[in-house]
PDB file of C-alpha atoms in Angstrom:
ATOM      1  CA  MET A   1       0.000   0.000   0.000  1.00  0.00           C
ATOM      2  CA  PHE A   2       1.167   3.557  -0.735  1.00  0.00           C
ATOM      3  CA  THR A   3       2.448   5.684   2.060  1.00  0.00           C
ATOM      4  CA  HIS A   4       0.980   9.196   2.312  1.00  0.00           C
ATOM      5  CA  LEU A   5       4.034  10.770   0.632  1.00  0.00           C
ATOM      6  CA  LYS A   6       4.104   8.205  -2.178  1.00  0.00           C
ATOM      7  CA  LYS A   7       0.420   8.879  -2.866  1.00  0.00           C
ATOM      8  CA  ARG A   8       1.062  12.603  -3.130  1.00  0.00           C
ATOM      9  CA  VAL A   9       4.007  12.129  -5.505  1.00  0.00           C
ATOM     10  CA  TYR A  10       2.025   9.667  -7.598  1.00  0.00           C
ATOM     11  CA  LEU A  11      -0.974  12.019  -7.854  1.00  0.00           C
ATOM     12  CA  CYS A  12       1.281  14.993  -8.721  1.00  0.00           C
ATOM     13  CA  LEU A  13       2.922  12.994 -11.515  1.00  0.00           C
ATOM     14  CA  ILE A  14      -0.454  12.000 -12.962  1.00  0.00           C
ATOM     15  CA  PHE A  15      -1.774  15.556 -12.720  1.00  0.00           C
ATOM     16  CA  SER A  16       1.322  17.127 -14.317  1.00  0.00           C
ATOM     17  CA  THR A  17       1.266  14.576 -17.154  1.00  0.00           C
ATOM     18  CA  LEU A  18      -2.347  15.436 -17.874  1.00  0.00           C
ATOM     19  CA  LEU A  19      -1.568  19.155 -17.856  1.00  0.00           C
ATOM     20  CA  VAL A  20       1.375  18.833 -20.254  1.00  0.00           C
ATOM     21  CA  GLY A  21      -0.526  16.520 -22.590  1.00  0.00           C
ATOM     22  CA  CYS A  22      -3.511  18.835 -22.824  1.00  0.00           C
ATOM     23  CA  ALA A  23      -1.967  22.258 -22.340  1.00  0.00           C
ATOM     24  CA  GLY A  24      -3.171  24.612 -25.014  1.00  0.00           C
ATOM     25  CA  SER A  25      -4.030  21.966 -27.599  1.00  0.00           C
ATOM     26  CA  ASP A  26      -7.633  23.068 -27.771  1.00  0.00           C
ATOM     27  CA  VAL A  27      -7.951  24.359 -31.358  1.00  0.00           C
ATOM     28  CA  SER A  28      -9.309  22.062 -34.054  1.00  0.00           C
ATOM     29  CA  VAL A  29      -7.066  22.301 -37.135  1.00  0.00           C
ATOM     30  CA  SER A  30      -8.022  20.584 -40.376  1.00  0.00           C
ATOM     31  CA  GLY A  31      -7.489  20.812 -44.088  1.00  0.00           C
ATOM     32  CA  LYS A  32      -6.629  19.239 -47.390  1.00  0.00           C
ATOM     33  CA  VAL A  33      -3.179  18.300 -48.663  1.00  0.00           C
ATOM     34  CA  SER A  34      -2.283  17.842 -52.318  1.00  0.00           C
ATOM     35  CA  TYR A  35       0.958  17.514 -54.252  1.00  0.00           C
ATOM     36  CA  GLY A  36       1.023  18.384 -57.951  1.00  0.00           C
ATOM     37  CA  ASP A  37      -2.783  18.874 -57.887  1.00  0.00           C
ATOM     38  CA  GLN A  38      -3.296  15.299 -56.618  1.00  0.00           C
ATOM     39  CA  PRO A  39      -4.475  14.506 -53.072  1.00  0.00           C
ATOM     40  CA  VAL A  40      -1.818  13.016 -50.810  1.00  0.00           C
ATOM     41  CA  ASP A  41      -3.360   9.591 -50.164  1.00  0.00           C
ATOM     42  CA  ARG A  42      -1.061   8.612 -47.283  1.00  0.00           C
ATOM     43  CA  GLY A  43       1.311  10.696 -45.239  1.00  0.00           C
ATOM     44  CA  VAL A  44       1.977  12.749 -42.127  1.00  0.00           C
ATOM     45  CA  ILE A  45       1.539  16.454 -41.402  1.00  0.00           C
ATOM     46  CA  GLU A  46       3.378  18.129 -38.507  1.00  0.00           C
ATOM     47  CA  PHE A  47       2.797  21.590 -37.044  1.00  0.00           C
ATOM     48  CA  ILE A  48       6.041  22.588 -35.262  1.00  0.00           C
ATOM     49  CA  GLU A  49       5.871  25.685 -33.062  1.00  0.00           C
ATOM     50  CA  VAL A  50       8.356  28.285 -34.363  1.00  0.00           C
ATOM     51  CA  ASN A  51       9.711  29.162 -30.904  1.00  0.00           C
ATOM     52  CA  ASN A  52      10.663  25.564 -30.053  1.00  0.00           C
ATOM     53  CA  GLY A  53       7.346  24.927 -28.342  1.00  0.00           C
ATOM     54  CA  PRO A  54       5.180  21.840 -28.747  1.00  0.00           C
ATOM     55  CA  SER A  55       4.479  20.162 -32.060  1.00  0.00           C
ATOM     56  CA  PHE A  56       1.284  18.497 -33.211  1.00  0.00           C
ATOM     57  CA  SER A  57       0.867  15.910 -35.958  1.00  0.00           C
ATOM     58  CA  ASP A  58      -1.676  13.744 -37.717  1.00  0.00           C
ATOM     59  CA  VAL A  59      -1.885  11.135 -40.421  1.00  0.00           C
ATOM     60  CA  ILE A  60      -2.970  12.351 -43.849  1.00  0.00           C
ATOM     61  CA  THR A  61      -5.623  10.048 -45.306  1.00  0.00           C
ATOM     62  CA  GLU A  62      -7.070  10.529 -48.779  1.00  0.00           C
ATOM     63  CA  GLY A  63      -5.826  14.123 -48.829  1.00  0.00           C
ATOM     64  CA  HIS A  64      -7.328  15.165 -45.457  1.00  0.00           C
ATOM     65  CA  TYR A  65      -6.082  15.677 -41.907  1.00  0.00           C
ATOM     66  CA  LYS A  66      -7.543  16.840 -38.591  1.00  0.00           C
ATOM     67  CA  LEU A  67      -5.677  17.492 -35.341  1.00  0.00           C
ATOM     68  CA  GLN A  68      -5.819  19.480 -32.108  1.00  0.00           C
ATOM     69  CA  ALA A  69      -3.199  22.184 -31.583  1.00  0.00           C
ATOM     70  CA  ALA A  70      -2.457  25.269 -29.531  1.00  0.00           C
ATOM     71  CA  SER A  71      -2.936  28.646 -31.168  1.00  0.00           C
ATOM     72  CA  GLY A  72       0.314  30.129 -32.471  1.00  0.00           C
ATOM     73  CA  ASP A  73       2.743  30.252 -35.382  1.00  0.00           C
ATOM     74  CA  TYR A  74       4.047  27.007 -36.861  1.00  0.00           C
ATOM     75  CA  ARG A  75       6.420  25.560 -39.407  1.00  0.00           C
ATOM     76  CA  VAL A  76       4.597  22.793 -41.278  1.00  0.00           C
ATOM     77  CA  ARG A  77       6.244  19.570 -42.474  1.00  0.00           C
ATOM     78  CA  ILE A  78       4.417  17.296 -44.892  1.00  0.00           C
ATOM     79  CA  THR A  79       5.545  13.793 -45.810  1.00  0.00           C
ATOM     80  CA  GLY A  80       3.752  11.797 -48.498  1.00  0.00           C
ATOM     81  CA  ILE A  81       4.153   8.032 -48.678  1.00  0.00           C
ATOM     82  CA  ARG A  82       3.377   5.731 -51.582  1.00  0.00           C
ATOM     83  CA  ALA A  83       4.126   2.153 -52.517  1.00  0.00           C
ATOM     84  CA  GLU A  84       6.551   1.624 -55.380  1.00  0.00           C
ATOM     85  CA  HIS A  85       7.450  -1.591 -57.136  1.00  0.00           C
ATOM     86  CA  TYR A  86      11.101  -2.620 -57.084  1.00  0.00           C
ATOM     87  CA  GLU A  87      13.269  -5.334 -58.572  1.00  0.00           C
ATOM     88  CA  LYS A  88      16.233  -6.800 -56.657  1.00  0.00           C
ATOM     89  CA  PRO A  89      18.641  -5.544 -55.756  1.00  0.00           C
ATOM     90  CA  HIS A  90      16.900  -2.643 -54.092  1.00  0.00           C
ATOM     91  CA  LYS A  91      19.604   0.005 -53.622  1.00  0.00           C
ATOM     92  CA  ASN A  92      18.678   0.810 -49.995  1.00  0.00           C
ATOM     93  CA  ARG A  93      17.367  -2.548 -48.789  1.00  0.00           C
ATOM     94  CA  PRO A  94      19.405  -5.586 -49.903  1.00  0.00           C
ATOM     95  CA  ASP A  95      17.498  -7.688 -47.328  1.00  0.00           C
ATOM     96  CA  LEU A  96      14.210  -7.463 -49.278  1.00  0.00           C
ATOM     97  CA  PRO A  97      12.874 -10.289 -51.463  1.00  0.00           C
ATOM     98  CA  ALA A  98      13.591 -10.382 -55.228  1.00  0.00           C
ATOM     99  CA  SER A  99      10.716  -8.031 -56.065  1.00  0.00           C
ATOM    100  CA  GLY A 100       7.757  -6.389 -54.417  1.00  0.00           C
ATOM    101  CA  LEU A 101       6.427  -3.113 -53.090  1.00  0.00           C
ATOM    102  CA  ILE A 102       8.145  -0.713 -50.733  1.00  0.00           C
ATOM    103  CA  ASP A 103       6.851   2.491 -49.115  1.00  0.00           C
ATOM    104  CA  VAL A 104       8.796   5.571 -50.177  1.00  0.00           C
ATOM    105  CA  SER A 105       8.537   9.258 -49.372  1.00  0.00           C
ATOM    106  CA  TYR A 106       7.831  11.192 -52.554  1.00  0.00           C
ATOM    107  CA  ILE A 107       7.352  14.795 -51.438  1.00  0.00           C
ATOM    108  CA  PRO A 108      10.575  16.865 -51.689  1.00  0.00           C
ATOM    109  CA  ALA A 109      12.557  18.123 -48.678  1.00  0.00           C
ATOM    110  CA  VAL A 110      11.421  21.720 -49.256  1.00  0.00           C
ATOM    111  CA  TYR A 111       8.049  20.606 -47.809  1.00  0.00           C
ATOM    112  CA  ASN A 112       9.366  18.430 -44.944  1.00  0.00           C
ATOM    113  CA  SER A 113      12.949  18.256 -43.606  1.00  0.00           C
ATOM    114  CA  GLU A 114      13.796  21.680 -45.126  1.00  0.00           C
ATOM    115  CA  THR A 115      10.272  23.083 -44.964  1.00  0.00           C
ATOM    116  CA  THR A 116       9.378  26.594 -45.997  1.00  0.00           C
ATOM    117  CA  LEU A 117       5.694  26.096 -45.148  1.00  0.00           C
ATOM    118  CA  ARG A 118       4.151  28.223 -42.392  1.00  0.00           C
ATOM    119  CA  ALA A 119       0.734  28.387 -40.725  1.00  0.00           C
ATOM    120  CA  THR A 120      -0.851  30.489 -38.008  1.00  0.00           C
ATOM    121  CA  VAL A 121      -3.388  28.672 -35.857  1.00  0.00           C
ATOM    122  CA  SER A 122      -5.984  31.097 -34.524  1.00  0.00           C
ATOM    123  CA  PRO A 123      -7.749  30.614 -31.160  1.00  0.00           C
ATOM    124  CA  LYS A 124     -10.878  29.408 -32.990  1.00  0.00           C
ATOM    125  CA  GLU A 125     -11.229  26.501 -35.387  1.00  0.00           C
ATOM    126  CA  SER A 126      -8.558  26.745 -38.067  1.00  0.00           C
ATOM    127  CA  VAL A 127      -8.559  25.417 -41.640  1.00  0.00           C
ATOM    128  CA  HIS A 128      -5.239  25.153 -43.491  1.00  0.00           C
ATOM    129  CA  ASP A 129      -5.129  23.639 -46.976  1.00  0.00           C
ATOM    130  CA  PHE A 130      -1.755  22.884 -48.573  1.00  0.00           C
ATOM    131  CA  ASN A 131      -1.575  22.600 -52.362  1.00  0.00           C
ATOM    132  CA  LEU A 132       2.087  21.774 -52.897  1.00  0.00           C
ATOM    133  CA  GLU A 133       3.624  22.433 -56.299  1.00  0.00           C
ATOM    134  CA  ALA A 134       5.438  19.492 -57.816  1.00  0.00           C
ATOM    135  CA  VAL A 135       9.190  20.096 -57.776  1.00  0.00           C
ATOM    136  CA  LYS A 136      11.127  18.799 -60.770  1.00  0.00           C
TER     137      LYS A 136
END
């Protein structure tokens, strides 16, 4: 059985975890994501607070996403994933079978690891659509 002090520490840990997990993420953010005028069927969208604050992410499904975030200014990273057929040897995965499908990221770095995308989430419901131009 918990001693009185252990109970207090345990309850404080639970309470602080709940506060951090829910702090400020009360704005519904949604939108559409396309690349080269085609919906991104599968992927991930991340809203990363510009002042090194919290980040919020969601899975992109059939060109749509919906997440909860805090109001503020964000950098946005978008990763699109699609299955591509390969024949052995696959340059990055020699352990794969002779042929098959492999998931690959197809959206260029300018929209994810080197993103230039920005969004401002207002205190009310926020809609942000991203129509990404195909980079050649």
